[in-house]
Short mmCIF file of C-alpha atoms in Angstrom, two decimals:
data_model
loop_
_atom_site.label_atom_id
_atom_site.label_comp_id
_atom_site.label_asym_id
_atom_site.label_seq_id
_atom_site.Cartn_x
_atom_site.Cartn_y
_atom_site.Cartn_z
CA MET Y 1 -28.05 18.83 -55.95
CA ALA Y 2 -30.28 21.66 -55.25
CA SER Y 3 -28.61 25.16 -54.98
CA TYR Y 4 -29.39 28.92 -54.44
CA SER Y 5 -28.44 31.35 -57.06
CA THR Y 6 -27.01 34.76 -55.82
CA ASN Y 7 -30.32 36.59 -56.38
CA GLU Y 8 -32.01 34.02 -54.06
CA PHE Y 9 -29.42 34.70 -51.18
CA ARG Y 10 -31.10 36.02 -48.11
CA PRO Y 11 -30.28 35.84 -44.29
CA GLY Y 12 -31.09 32.53 -42.79
CA LEU Y 13 -30.50 30.41 -45.80
CA LYS Y 14 -28.28 27.40 -45.13
CA VAL Y 15 -25.62 26.79 -47.80
CA LEU Y 16 -22.58 24.54 -48.37
CA LEU Y 17 -19.09 26.43 -48.47
CA GLU Y 18 -15.90 24.59 -48.85
CA GLY Y 19 -17.75 21.57 -47.63
CA ASP Y 20 -19.09 23.07 -44.42
CA PRO Y 21 -22.65 24.08 -43.66
CA CYS Y 22 -23.04 27.72 -43.39
CA SER Y 23 -25.85 30.27 -42.59
CA ILE Y 24 -26.16 33.34 -44.62
CA LEU Y 25 -26.03 36.32 -42.18
CA ALA Y 26 -26.19 39.15 -44.82
CA SER Y 27 -26.05 39.52 -48.53
CA GLU Y 28 -25.54 42.68 -50.58
CA PHE Y 29 -25.94 43.39 -54.25
CA VAL Y 30 -22.97 45.39 -55.55
CA LYS Y 31 -22.55 46.63 -59.02
CA PRO Y 32 -20.43 49.35 -60.51
CA GLY Y 33 -22.64 51.14 -63.17
CA LYS Y 34 -20.51 49.77 -66.01
CA GLY Y 35 -19.10 46.87 -64.23
CA GLN Y 36 -19.80 43.28 -63.40
CA ALA Y 37 -22.37 42.55 -60.69
CA PHE Y 38 -21.14 40.89 -57.53
CA THR Y 39 -23.05 39.67 -54.49
CA ARG Y 40 -21.31 40.28 -51.18
CA VAL Y 41 -22.03 37.71 -48.68
CA LYS Y 42 -21.48 37.38 -45.01
CA LEU Y 43 -21.76 33.56 -43.71
CA ARG Y 44 -21.52 31.93 -40.34
CA ASN Y 45 -19.83 28.42 -40.54
CA LEU Y 46 -22.11 26.45 -38.46
CA LYS Y 47 -19.49 23.91 -37.49
CA THR Y 48 -16.82 26.30 -36.34
CA ASP Y 49 -19.07 29.35 -35.59
CA ARG Y 50 -16.55 31.45 -37.59
CA VAL Y 51 -17.83 34.30 -39.82
CA TRP Y 52 -16.79 34.17 -43.45
CA GLU Y 53 -16.92 36.86 -46.14
CA ARG Y 54 -17.27 36.05 -49.65
CA THR Y 55 -17.99 37.73 -53.00
CA TYR Y 56 -19.69 36.03 -55.81
CA ARG Y 57 -20.37 36.97 -59.42
CA SER Y 58 -24.15 37.30 -60.12
CA GLY Y 59 -25.58 34.10 -61.23
CA GLU Y 60 -23.22 31.86 -59.33
CA SER Y 61 -24.74 29.56 -56.73
CA LEU Y 62 -24.12 27.65 -53.62
CA GLU Y 63 -25.36 24.21 -52.89
CA VAL Y 64 -28.12 23.97 -50.44
CA ALA Y 65 -27.03 22.57 -46.98
CA ASP Y 66 -29.60 20.13 -45.29
CA VAL Y 67 -29.60 21.76 -42.00
CA LEU Y 68 -32.39 21.49 -39.31
CA GLU Y 69 -32.47 23.40 -36.17
CA THR Y 70 -34.40 21.40 -33.55
CA GLN Y 71 -34.89 20.83 -29.76
CA MET Y 72 -33.59 17.61 -28.15
CA GLU Y 73 -33.38 16.39 -24.68
CA TYR Y 74 -30.01 15.40 -23.33
CA LEU Y 75 -30.01 11.86 -21.93
CA TYR Y 76 -26.48 10.69 -20.96
CA SER Y 77 -22.85 10.55 -21.99
CA ASP Y 78 -20.94 7.29 -22.46
CA GLY Y 79 -17.59 9.27 -22.31
CA GLU Y 80 -17.13 9.31 -26.05
CA PHE Y 81 -20.55 10.52 -27.20
CA TRP Y 82 -23.37 12.58 -25.90
CA HIS Y 83 -26.81 11.16 -26.42
CA PHE Y 84 -29.95 13.17 -27.22
CA MET Y 85 -33.55 12.35 -27.88
CA ASN Y 86 -36.14 14.02 -29.94
CA THR Y 87 -38.94 15.92 -27.99
CA ASP Y 88 -41.57 15.26 -30.68
CA GLY Y 89 -42.57 11.98 -28.97
CA SER Y 90 -40.68 9.75 -31.77
CA PHE Y 91 -38.10 8.88 -29.05
CA GLU Y 92 -35.35 8.98 -31.84
CA GLN Y 93 -31.94 9.45 -30.61
CA LYS Y 94 -28.83 11.00 -31.96
CA ALA Y 95 -25.13 10.89 -30.62
CA ALA Y 96 -22.98 13.96 -30.69
CA SER Y 97 -19.24 14.00 -30.23
CA THR Y 98 -17.44 15.93 -27.48
CA THR Y 99 -16.19 18.35 -29.99
CA VAL Y 100 -19.84 19.08 -31.20
CA VAL Y 101 -21.15 19.33 -27.74
CA SER Y 102 -18.22 21.73 -26.74
CA GLU Y 103 -19.26 24.42 -24.34
CA ALA Y 104 -22.61 22.92 -23.66
CA LYS Y 105 -21.31 19.99 -21.66
CA SER Y 106 -20.41 22.28 -18.67
CA TRP Y 107 -24.23 22.64 -18.12
CA LEU Y 108 -25.60 19.19 -19.05
CA GLN Y 109 -26.50 16.63 -16.45
CA GLY Y 110 -29.64 15.12 -17.99
CA GLN Y 111 -33.02 15.95 -19.14
CA GLU Y 112 -31.96 19.50 -20.23
CA VAL Y 113 -33.84 20.50 -23.58
CA CYS Y 114 -31.14 21.77 -25.84
CA ASN Y 115 -31.03 23.54 -29.35
CA VAL Y 116 -29.43 21.07 -31.56
CA THR Y 117 -28.42 21.84 -35.23
CA LEU Y 118 -28.51 18.75 -37.39
CA TRP Y 119 -26.58 18.69 -40.72
CA ASN Y 120 -27.51 15.69 -43.02
CA ASP Y 121 -29.35 14.30 -39.95
CA GLU Y 122 -26.21 14.44 -37.75
CA PRO Y 123 -25.60 16.94 -34.90
CA ILE Y 124 -23.15 19.74 -35.59
CA SER Y 125 -23.79 22.12 -32.79
CA VAL Y 126 -25.52 21.75 -29.36
CA VAL Y 127 -26.60 24.84 -27.34
CA ALA Y 128 -27.52 24.51 -23.72
CA PRO Y 129 -30.80 26.03 -22.35
CA ASN Y 130 -30.25 29.70 -21.27
CA PHE Y 131 -30.75 28.75 -17.75
CA VAL Y 132 -29.97 25.43 -15.89
CA GLU Y 133 -30.20 24.32 -12.34
CA LEU Y 134 -27.24 22.35 -10.96
CA ALA Y 135 -26.07 21.27 -7.39
CA VAL Y 136 -22.79 22.29 -5.92
CA LYS Y 137 -20.38 19.38 -5.54
CA GLU Y 138 -17.45 21.12 -3.82
CA THR Y 139 -16.88 24.60 -2.34
CA ASP Y 140 -15.33 26.10 0.66
CA PRO Y 141 -17.48 26.11 3.70
CA GLY Y 142 -20.34 28.72 3.59
CA ILE Y 143 -20.66 31.69 5.77
CA ARG Y 144 -23.98 31.50 7.40
CA GLY Y 145 -25.88 34.70 7.34
CA ASP Y 146 -23.73 36.40 4.83
CA THR Y 147 -26.47 36.87 2.33
CA ALA Y 148 -25.66 40.49 1.48
CA GLN Y 149 -23.28 41.69 -1.12
CA GLY Y 150 -19.71 40.67 -0.79
CA GLY Y 151 -17.10 38.40 -2.11
CA THR Y 152 -17.15 35.34 -4.23
CA LYS Y 153 -15.63 32.15 -4.14
CA PRO Y 154 -15.17 29.24 -6.71
CA ALA Y 155 -17.57 26.29 -6.56
CA THR Y 156 -17.58 23.01 -8.60
CA LEU Y 157 -20.84 21.89 -9.93
CA SER Y 158 -22.06 18.28 -10.48
CA THR Y 159 -21.18 18.53 -14.18
CA GLY Y 160 -17.58 19.43 -13.30
CA ALA Y 161 -17.96 22.96 -14.43
CA THR Y 162 -16.33 25.66 -11.96
CA ILE Y 163 -18.27 29.20 -11.53
CA LYS Y 164 -17.87 31.92 -9.06
CA VAL Y 165 -20.64 31.89 -6.40
CA PRO Y 166 -21.34 34.10 -3.29
CA LEU Y 167 -19.72 33.20 -0.04
CA PHE Y 168 -22.91 31.90 1.66
CA VAL Y 169 -23.35 28.97 -0.93
CA GLU Y 170 -22.69 25.40 0.45
CA ILE Y 171 -22.25 22.03 -0.84
CA GLY Y 172 -25.49 20.57 -1.97
CA ASP Y 173 -27.20 23.72 -2.80
CA VAL Y 174 -28.96 23.87 -6.05
CA LEU Y 175 -28.10 27.00 -8.27
CA ARG Y 176 -29.58 28.60 -11.05
CA ILE Y 177 -26.90 29.48 -13.80
CA ASP Y 178 -27.14 31.60 -16.93
CA THR Y 179 -25.32 29.47 -19.47
CA ARG Y 180 -24.73 32.38 -21.90
CA THR Y 181 -22.42 34.07 -19.37
CA GLY Y 182 -21.57 31.11 -17.02
CA GLU Y 183 -22.73 33.20 -14.14
CA TYR Y 184 -24.55 32.44 -10.91
CA VAL Y 185 -28.19 33.85 -10.81
CA ASN Y 186 -29.59 32.68 -7.50
CA ARG Y 187 -29.91 29.72 -5.08
CA VAL Y 188 -32.94 27.40 -5.81
CA LYS Y 189 -32.80 25.00 -2.96
CA VAL Y 190 -30.77 24.81 0.06
CA MET M 1 -45.53 36.01 -51.24
CA SER M 2 -44.52 34.26 -54.64
CA SER M 3 -43.59 36.65 -57.41
CA THR M 4 -46.34 35.10 -59.52
CA ASP M 5 -49.05 36.43 -57.22
CA ILE M 6 -49.60 39.79 -59.02
CA GLY M 7 -50.40 42.50 -56.56
CA SER M 8 -51.70 39.92 -54.11
CA ASP M 9 -50.07 41.58 -51.14
CA THR M 10 -52.35 44.52 -50.88
CA ALA M 11 -50.41 45.93 -47.83
CA ASP M 12 -47.82 47.08 -50.42
CA TRP M 13 -50.31 49.61 -51.91
CA ARG M 14 -48.46 52.32 -50.05
CA PRO M 15 -45.56 54.23 -51.39
CA SER M 16 -41.86 53.15 -50.40
CA GLY M 17 -40.83 56.84 -50.08
CA THR M 18 -42.33 58.95 -47.26
CA ALA M 19 -44.18 62.29 -48.06
CA ASP M 20 -41.08 64.03 -46.81
CA ALA M 21 -38.84 62.12 -49.18
CA LEU M 22 -41.07 62.81 -52.04
CA ARG M 23 -41.23 66.60 -51.17
CA ALA M 24 -37.37 66.53 -51.04
CA ARG M 25 -37.18 64.81 -54.35
CA ALA M 26 -39.55 67.31 -56.07
CA ALA M 27 -37.38 70.18 -54.77
CA MET M 28 -34.21 68.51 -56.05
CA LEU M 29 -35.90 68.09 -59.48
CA ARG M 30 -36.91 71.69 -59.56
CA ALA M 31 -33.32 72.76 -58.50
CA THR M 32 -31.81 70.55 -61.22
CA ARG M 33 -33.92 72.17 -63.93
CA GLU M 34 -33.11 75.54 -62.63
CA PHE M 35 -29.47 74.80 -62.49
CA PHE M 36 -29.48 73.96 -66.34
CA ALA M 37 -31.93 76.52 -67.24
CA HIS M 38 -29.40 79.18 -65.82
CA ARG M 39 -26.50 77.48 -67.87
CA GLU M 40 -28.54 77.42 -70.93
CA VAL M 41 -28.41 73.61 -71.27
CA MET M 42 -31.59 72.44 -73.06
CA GLU M 43 -33.88 69.86 -71.64
CA VAL M 44 -34.78 67.05 -74.20
CA GLN M 45 -36.81 63.93 -73.98
CA THR M 46 -35.87 60.96 -76.11
CA PRO M 47 -37.70 57.61 -76.39
CA ALA M 48 -37.74 54.95 -73.60
CA LEU M 49 -38.23 52.28 -76.18
CA GLY M 50 -35.86 51.82 -79.12
CA VAL M 51 -35.10 49.08 -81.75
CA ALA M 52 -31.35 49.06 -80.54
CA THR M 53 -29.80 49.12 -77.12
CA VAL M 54 -26.29 49.17 -75.55
CA THR M 55 -23.72 46.48 -76.18
CA ASP M 56 -22.25 47.23 -72.78
CA PRO M 57 -20.67 44.01 -71.47
CA ALA M 58 -22.23 44.16 -67.96
CA ILE M 59 -25.70 45.76 -68.57
CA ASP M 60 -28.67 43.65 -69.72
CA SER M 61 -31.80 45.29 -71.35
CA MET M 62 -35.43 44.52 -70.92
CA ARG M 63 -37.44 44.07 -73.99
CA THR M 64 -41.00 44.37 -75.03
CA SER M 65 -43.03 41.90 -77.24
CA VAL M 66 -45.71 43.49 -79.28
CA PRO M 67 -47.53 40.87 -81.61
CA GLY M 68 -46.45 41.50 -85.29
CA ALA M 69 -43.77 44.05 -84.47
CA PRO M 70 -40.11 43.57 -83.88
CA SER M 71 -39.30 43.77 -80.28
CA ARG M 72 -37.89 46.87 -78.69
CA TYR M 73 -35.57 47.48 -75.84
CA LEU M 74 -36.33 49.64 -72.82
CA GLN M 75 -33.33 52.14 -72.86
CA THR M 76 -30.65 51.63 -70.07
CA SER M 77 -29.63 55.18 -70.62
CA PRO M 78 -30.59 57.88 -73.01
CA GLU M 79 -27.00 58.07 -74.37
CA TYR M 80 -27.35 56.84 -77.75
CA HIS M 81 -30.46 59.02 -78.56
CA MET M 82 -28.76 62.00 -77.08
CA LYS M 83 -25.81 61.36 -79.06
CA ARG M 84 -27.69 61.26 -82.23
CA LEU M 85 -29.32 64.59 -81.20
CA LEU M 86 -25.67 66.23 -80.95
CA ALA M 87 -24.64 64.72 -84.15
CA ALA M 88 -27.70 66.34 -85.72
CA GLY M 89 -26.70 69.72 -84.44
CA ALA M 90 -28.13 70.03 -80.85
CA PRO M 91 -26.72 72.39 -78.52
CA SER M 92 -25.63 71.06 -75.02
CA ILE M 93 -28.54 69.21 -73.58
CA TYR M 94 -29.83 67.34 -70.58
CA GLN M 95 -32.62 64.83 -69.76
CA ILE M 96 -34.17 63.55 -66.66
CA GLY M 97 -36.21 60.28 -67.17
CA PRO M 98 -36.70 56.64 -66.49
CA VAL M 99 -34.14 53.92 -67.40
CA PHE M 100 -34.25 50.34 -67.11
CA ARG M 101 -31.68 47.64 -66.38
CA ASP M 102 -32.44 43.80 -66.16
CA GLY M 103 -31.44 42.02 -63.02
CA GLU M 104 -30.09 45.02 -60.98
CA ARG M 105 -31.95 44.86 -57.62
CA GLY M 106 -30.43 45.56 -54.40
CA ARG M 107 -30.36 48.21 -51.59
CA TRP M 108 -28.74 50.76 -53.99
CA HIS M 109 -30.29 49.27 -57.17
CA ASN M 110 -33.67 49.42 -58.56
CA PRO M 111 -34.30 47.90 -62.06
CA GLU M 112 -36.28 51.13 -63.18
CA PHE M 113 -34.50 54.26 -61.97
CA THR M 114 -34.23 58.06 -62.85
CA MET M 115 -31.34 59.11 -64.58
CA LEU M 116 -30.03 62.51 -65.16
CA GLU M 117 -27.80 62.63 -68.20
CA TRP M 118 -26.15 65.66 -69.97
CA TYR M 119 -23.76 66.53 -72.58
CA ARG M 120 -21.56 69.67 -72.72
CA LEU M 121 -20.19 70.74 -76.26
CA GLY M 122 -16.45 71.64 -76.01
CA PHE M 123 -16.03 70.33 -72.43
CA ASP M 124 -13.39 67.81 -71.48
CA GLY M 125 -13.49 65.51 -68.46
CA PRO M 126 -12.01 67.85 -65.76
CA ARG M 127 -14.34 70.74 -66.84
CA LEU M 128 -17.36 68.40 -66.62
CA MET M 129 -16.19 67.04 -63.42
CA GLU M 130 -16.43 70.85 -62.03
CA GLU M 131 -19.95 71.18 -63.34
CA VAL M 132 -20.90 67.88 -61.68
CA ALA M 133 -19.53 69.14 -58.40
CA ASP M 134 -21.33 72.37 -58.80
CA LEU M 135 -24.75 70.53 -59.19
CA VAL M 136 -24.08 68.09 -56.36
CA ASP M 137 -23.25 71.18 -54.16
CA VAL M 138 -26.59 72.56 -55.19
CA LEU M 139 -28.45 69.32 -54.50
CA LEU M 140 -26.57 68.01 -51.32
CA GLY M 141 -25.08 71.03 -49.90
CA PRO M 142 -21.45 72.18 -50.65
CA ALA M 143 -18.37 69.89 -49.68
CA ASP M 144 -14.82 69.19 -50.78
CA TYR M 145 -14.05 66.86 -53.52
CA GLN M 146 -11.05 64.66 -53.77
CA ARG M 147 -9.78 63.28 -57.16
CA ARG M 148 -8.02 60.04 -57.38
CA THR M 149 -7.01 57.85 -60.33
CA HIS M 150 -8.35 54.36 -60.75
CA ASN M 151 -4.88 53.06 -60.13
CA GLU M 152 -4.13 55.21 -57.06
CA LEU M 153 -7.22 53.86 -55.28
CA ILE M 154 -6.26 50.23 -56.07
CA GLN M 155 -2.75 50.82 -55.01
CA ALA M 156 -3.75 52.58 -51.71
CA ARG M 157 -6.15 49.75 -50.90
CA PHE M 158 -4.36 46.66 -52.22
CA GLY M 159 -0.75 47.82 -52.75
CA ILE M 160 -0.71 46.69 -56.42
CA ASP M 161 0.08 48.77 -59.28
CA ALA M 162 -2.50 47.73 -61.85
CA ASN M 163 -0.68 49.70 -64.58
CA ALA M 164 2.77 48.22 -64.12
CA ASP M 165 2.06 44.84 -62.45
CA ASP M 166 1.19 41.76 -64.23
CA PRO M 167 -2.60 41.29 -64.65
CA ALA M 168 -2.18 37.99 -62.87
CA VAL M 169 -1.35 39.88 -59.72
CA CYS M 170 -4.65 41.77 -59.97
CA LEU M 171 -6.46 38.49 -60.72
CA GLU M 172 -4.95 36.72 -57.77
CA THR M 173 -5.85 39.47 -55.39
CA ALA M 174 -9.41 39.62 -56.67
CA ARG M 175 -9.52 35.69 -56.15
CA GLY M 176 -8.46 36.33 -52.60
CA LEU M 177 -11.62 38.33 -52.32
CA GLY M 178 -13.83 35.37 -53.51
CA LEU M 179 -13.79 36.07 -57.25
CA GLY M 180 -14.33 32.93 -59.35
CA ARG M 181 -11.55 31.41 -61.15
CA ASP M 182 -13.16 31.78 -64.67
CA ALA M 183 -13.53 35.50 -64.30
CA GLY M 184 -11.44 37.87 -66.38
CA ILE M 185 -9.13 40.86 -65.68
CA GLU M 186 -11.90 43.50 -66.33
CA ASP M 187 -14.11 41.70 -63.56
CA ALA M 188 -11.19 41.57 -61.33
CA LEU M 189 -10.58 45.27 -61.70
CA ASP M 190 -14.24 46.05 -61.17
CA LEU M 191 -14.14 44.08 -57.90
CA LEU M 192 -10.95 45.70 -56.67
CA LEU M 193 -12.28 49.18 -57.52
CA ALA M 194 -15.51 48.38 -55.69
CA GLU M 195 -13.65 47.21 -52.72
CA ALA M 196 -11.27 50.17 -52.71
CA ILE M 197 -14.21 52.57 -52.85
CA ALA M 198 -15.90 50.83 -50.14
CA SER M 199 -12.98 51.34 -47.92
CA SER M 200 -12.11 54.96 -48.93
CA THR M 201 -12.99 57.61 -46.45
CA ASP M 202 -13.59 60.53 -48.76
CA PRO M 203 -17.02 61.79 -48.49
CA ARG M 204 -17.10 62.99 -52.19
CA LEU M 205 -14.60 61.36 -54.46
CA PHE M 206 -13.99 61.54 -58.18
CA VAL M 207 -12.30 58.39 -59.61
CA THR M 208 -10.43 59.37 -62.83
CA ASP M 209 -8.19 57.87 -65.51
CA PHE M 210 -9.60 54.40 -65.88
CA PRO M 211 -7.72 51.67 -67.65
CA PRO M 212 -8.30 51.33 -71.30
CA GLY M 213 -10.23 47.99 -70.99
CA LEU M 214 -12.79 49.99 -68.87
CA ALA M 215 -13.00 52.91 -71.27
CA ALA M 216 -16.52 52.08 -72.28
CA LEU M 217 -17.47 55.12 -74.61
CA ALA M 218 -14.76 57.47 -73.20
CA ARG M 219 -11.77 58.44 -75.56
CA LEU M 220 -8.28 57.42 -74.48
CA GLY M 221 -5.91 60.17 -73.31
CA PRO M 222 -2.36 60.55 -74.61
CA ASP M 223 -1.11 58.25 -71.89
CA GLY M 224 -3.49 55.45 -73.07
CA MET M 225 -5.81 55.92 -69.89
CA ALA M 226 -9.50 56.45 -70.65
CA ALA M 227 -10.82 59.96 -70.04
CA ARG M 228 -13.67 58.54 -67.91
CA PHE M 229 -14.57 59.56 -64.36
CA GLU M 230 -17.00 58.54 -61.69
CA LEU M 231 -18.46 60.42 -58.70
CA VAL M 232 -18.55 58.51 -55.53
CA VAL M 233 -20.46 60.21 -52.57
CA GLU M 234 -20.26 58.63 -49.26
CA GLY M 235 -19.15 55.24 -50.79
CA ILE M 236 -22.11 55.25 -53.36
CA GLU M 237 -21.37 55.63 -56.98
CA VAL M 238 -23.66 58.47 -58.34
CA ALA M 239 -22.08 59.55 -61.55
CA ASN M 240 -20.07 58.15 -64.59
CA GLY M 241 -18.82 60.51 -67.12
CA TYR M 242 -16.70 60.57 -70.34
CA HIS M 243 -14.83 62.88 -72.45
CA GLU M 244 -16.74 61.18 -75.36
CA LEU M 245 -15.16 59.10 -77.99
CA CYS M 246 -16.04 60.48 -81.14
CA ALA M 247 -14.01 58.42 -83.75
CA PRO M 248 -16.73 56.11 -85.51
CA ASP M 249 -14.39 53.30 -86.43
CA GLU M 250 -12.96 53.13 -82.82
CA LEU M 251 -16.69 53.08 -81.63
CA GLU M 252 -17.37 50.15 -83.96
CA ALA M 253 -14.36 48.28 -82.81
CA ARG M 254 -15.28 48.68 -79.22
CA MET M 255 -18.94 47.73 -79.74
CA ALA M 256 -17.55 44.51 -81.39
CA ALA M 257 -15.16 43.77 -78.55
CA ASP M 258 -18.29 44.20 -76.18
CA ILE M 259 -20.49 41.96 -78.17
CA GLN M 260 -17.61 39.44 -77.96
CA ARG M 261 -17.34 39.87 -74.23
CA ARG M 262 -21.17 39.41 -73.73
CA ARG M 263 -21.02 36.16 -75.86
CA ALA M 264 -18.10 34.86 -73.74
CA GLY M 265 -20.02 35.75 -70.55
CA GLY M 266 -23.11 34.06 -71.75
CA ARG M 267 -25.22 37.24 -71.67
CA PRO M 268 -28.12 37.84 -74.12
CA GLY M 269 -26.79 38.77 -77.56
CA VAL M 270 -27.35 42.29 -78.79
CA ALA M 271 -26.62 43.96 -82.02
CA ALA M 272 -24.54 47.34 -82.58
CA ASP M 273 -26.83 50.26 -82.88
CA GLN M 274 -26.45 51.14 -86.61
CA ARG M 275 -28.09 54.60 -86.33
CA LEU M 276 -25.58 55.54 -83.66
CA LEU M 277 -22.72 54.47 -85.79
CA ALA M 278 -24.28 56.37 -88.77
CA ALA M 279 -24.61 59.49 -86.58
CA GLN M 280 -21.17 59.32 -85.29
CA SER M 281 -19.87 58.78 -88.96
CA GLU M 282 -21.52 62.00 -89.72
CA GLY M 283 -19.68 63.55 -86.89
CA LEU M 284 -20.17 63.77 -82.99
CA PRO M 285 -19.12 67.14 -81.96
CA ASP M 286 -16.27 67.30 -79.33
CA CYS M 287 -18.09 66.94 -76.06
CA ALA M 288 -18.23 65.45 -72.56
CA GLY M 289 -21.12 63.70 -70.98
CA VAL M 290 -22.25 62.28 -67.68
CA ALA M 291 -25.04 60.20 -66.20
CA VAL M 292 -26.34 60.64 -62.66
CA GLY M 293 -28.27 58.29 -60.66
CA PHE M 294 -30.93 60.80 -59.42
CA ASP M 295 -32.55 58.41 -56.95
CA ARG M 296 -29.24 57.97 -55.23
CA LEU M 297 -28.59 61.63 -54.85
CA VAL M 298 -32.08 61.87 -53.24
CA ALA M 299 -31.37 59.02 -50.90
CA LEU M 300 -28.01 60.57 -49.90
CA ARG M 301 -29.81 63.87 -49.29
CA LEU M 302 -32.40 62.22 -47.08
CA GLY M 303 -29.84 59.99 -45.40
CA VAL M 304 -31.81 56.97 -46.01
CA ALA M 305 -30.09 53.52 -46.31
CA ALA M 306 -31.89 52.22 -49.54
CA VAL M 307 -32.72 53.78 -52.90
CA GLY M 308 -36.30 52.57 -52.64
CA GLU M 309 -36.93 55.02 -49.90
CA ALA M 310 -36.16 57.99 -52.44
CA MET M 311 -38.77 56.84 -54.84
CA ALA M 312 -42.55 56.89 -54.82
CA PHE M 313 -42.87 53.04 -55.45
CA ASP M 314 -39.83 50.87 -55.59
CA TRP M 315 -39.69 47.63 -57.53
CA GLU M 316 -41.55 45.45 -55.06
CA ARG M 317 -44.36 47.96 -54.90
CA ALA M 318 -44.52 49.08 -58.49
#
């Protein structure tokens, strides 16, 4: 198994820690003048997104994690798995579980190009594009002419996600949404 | 760039320290020499290459290979040569010069760095600490200094009494921080101290009374603790001093124990420096000595976040 020694640690390296793939965020050489040398490392667990801190003695090593960050187009969900296709023309498909798709599923209806992290060729995380355009499936009747600032109301989107929208929005409107904040940006099509 | 492409990255021809940094460094070197001239401590220069090197269990030496000649070691500190000068009758002495430590590269480490080391005849640890504080006041500006024992710091941070509690408790705590299972108690104490120092808020802190296993070349006090101190400025270790061990048989025993630990840790083998042993058999006068990482002091003075910015050319550009 390939591995990285502490002196090769640098931000961005993907390593295996306690069986999980992690990305090194920061690595610092620590050595008391007379004492043992250590490497203090901050890592992000790519499966759980949790940040771990570990201290290694110099010369220790971590196994390389076979991690690839790529872009894939969302195709459809069969209820259990979410299916994605490579955008490199190979038409290769991968299936991701509901847990892996996690928050991204609020924003996916089909054809979105997502950032997919593969570990040993299997998806472990899916991030939706920063902006998506989705139709409103359900909301209280719009108040015509009220396009100025004012209150908000909940609206349910075609994906089932609910967001806050301005009062003038109506069923059938297509909205642009920032997936990082889950906020309404503007109305694309009435 | 691969490390085998010697000097291929020509964009690196420029210094790592700014012109202002180098001007500040020059002023600090001058102030240091004035400080010692005023106190009648004599400047000396000892060899950077010696046939022997330290047996210190956690320091690795670089070595030369000259065809037809036995290899020599780049000195990791001028300590042994300076102690031989003292045994030969030198007065209090100081030295500022390059030292070399294999494998030590990081934000606060450069494999080649400048060490200021001095020895004071008749001083003990506390008296030398005062002098270190005087010098640091000159170089960084005056401030208050806290003194805490090694054990107090670990107790404050981790709630364990390293003197009274079972070593297993220290090991367990260090493993909780991610220390490997095969590491020994000295490694555990190093890690606990490093963590305790990192979380301490004293801007200038003397750590005193090290456990006997971390005595290095400090004598043991009547309480069995090592008469060793460190100065930590803003979380960075800048000085390490001892009320020096004089007894030659004890020195020989510690060197043998160091060699044992090096072997157990899989480090390159080194032999005890016979000339140092001979000098101490002749008699090292009662003295205290301290080594200061000069580049770190410059970095602290400049307020930069890496030791390379306090040097003309750091390791990557040298």
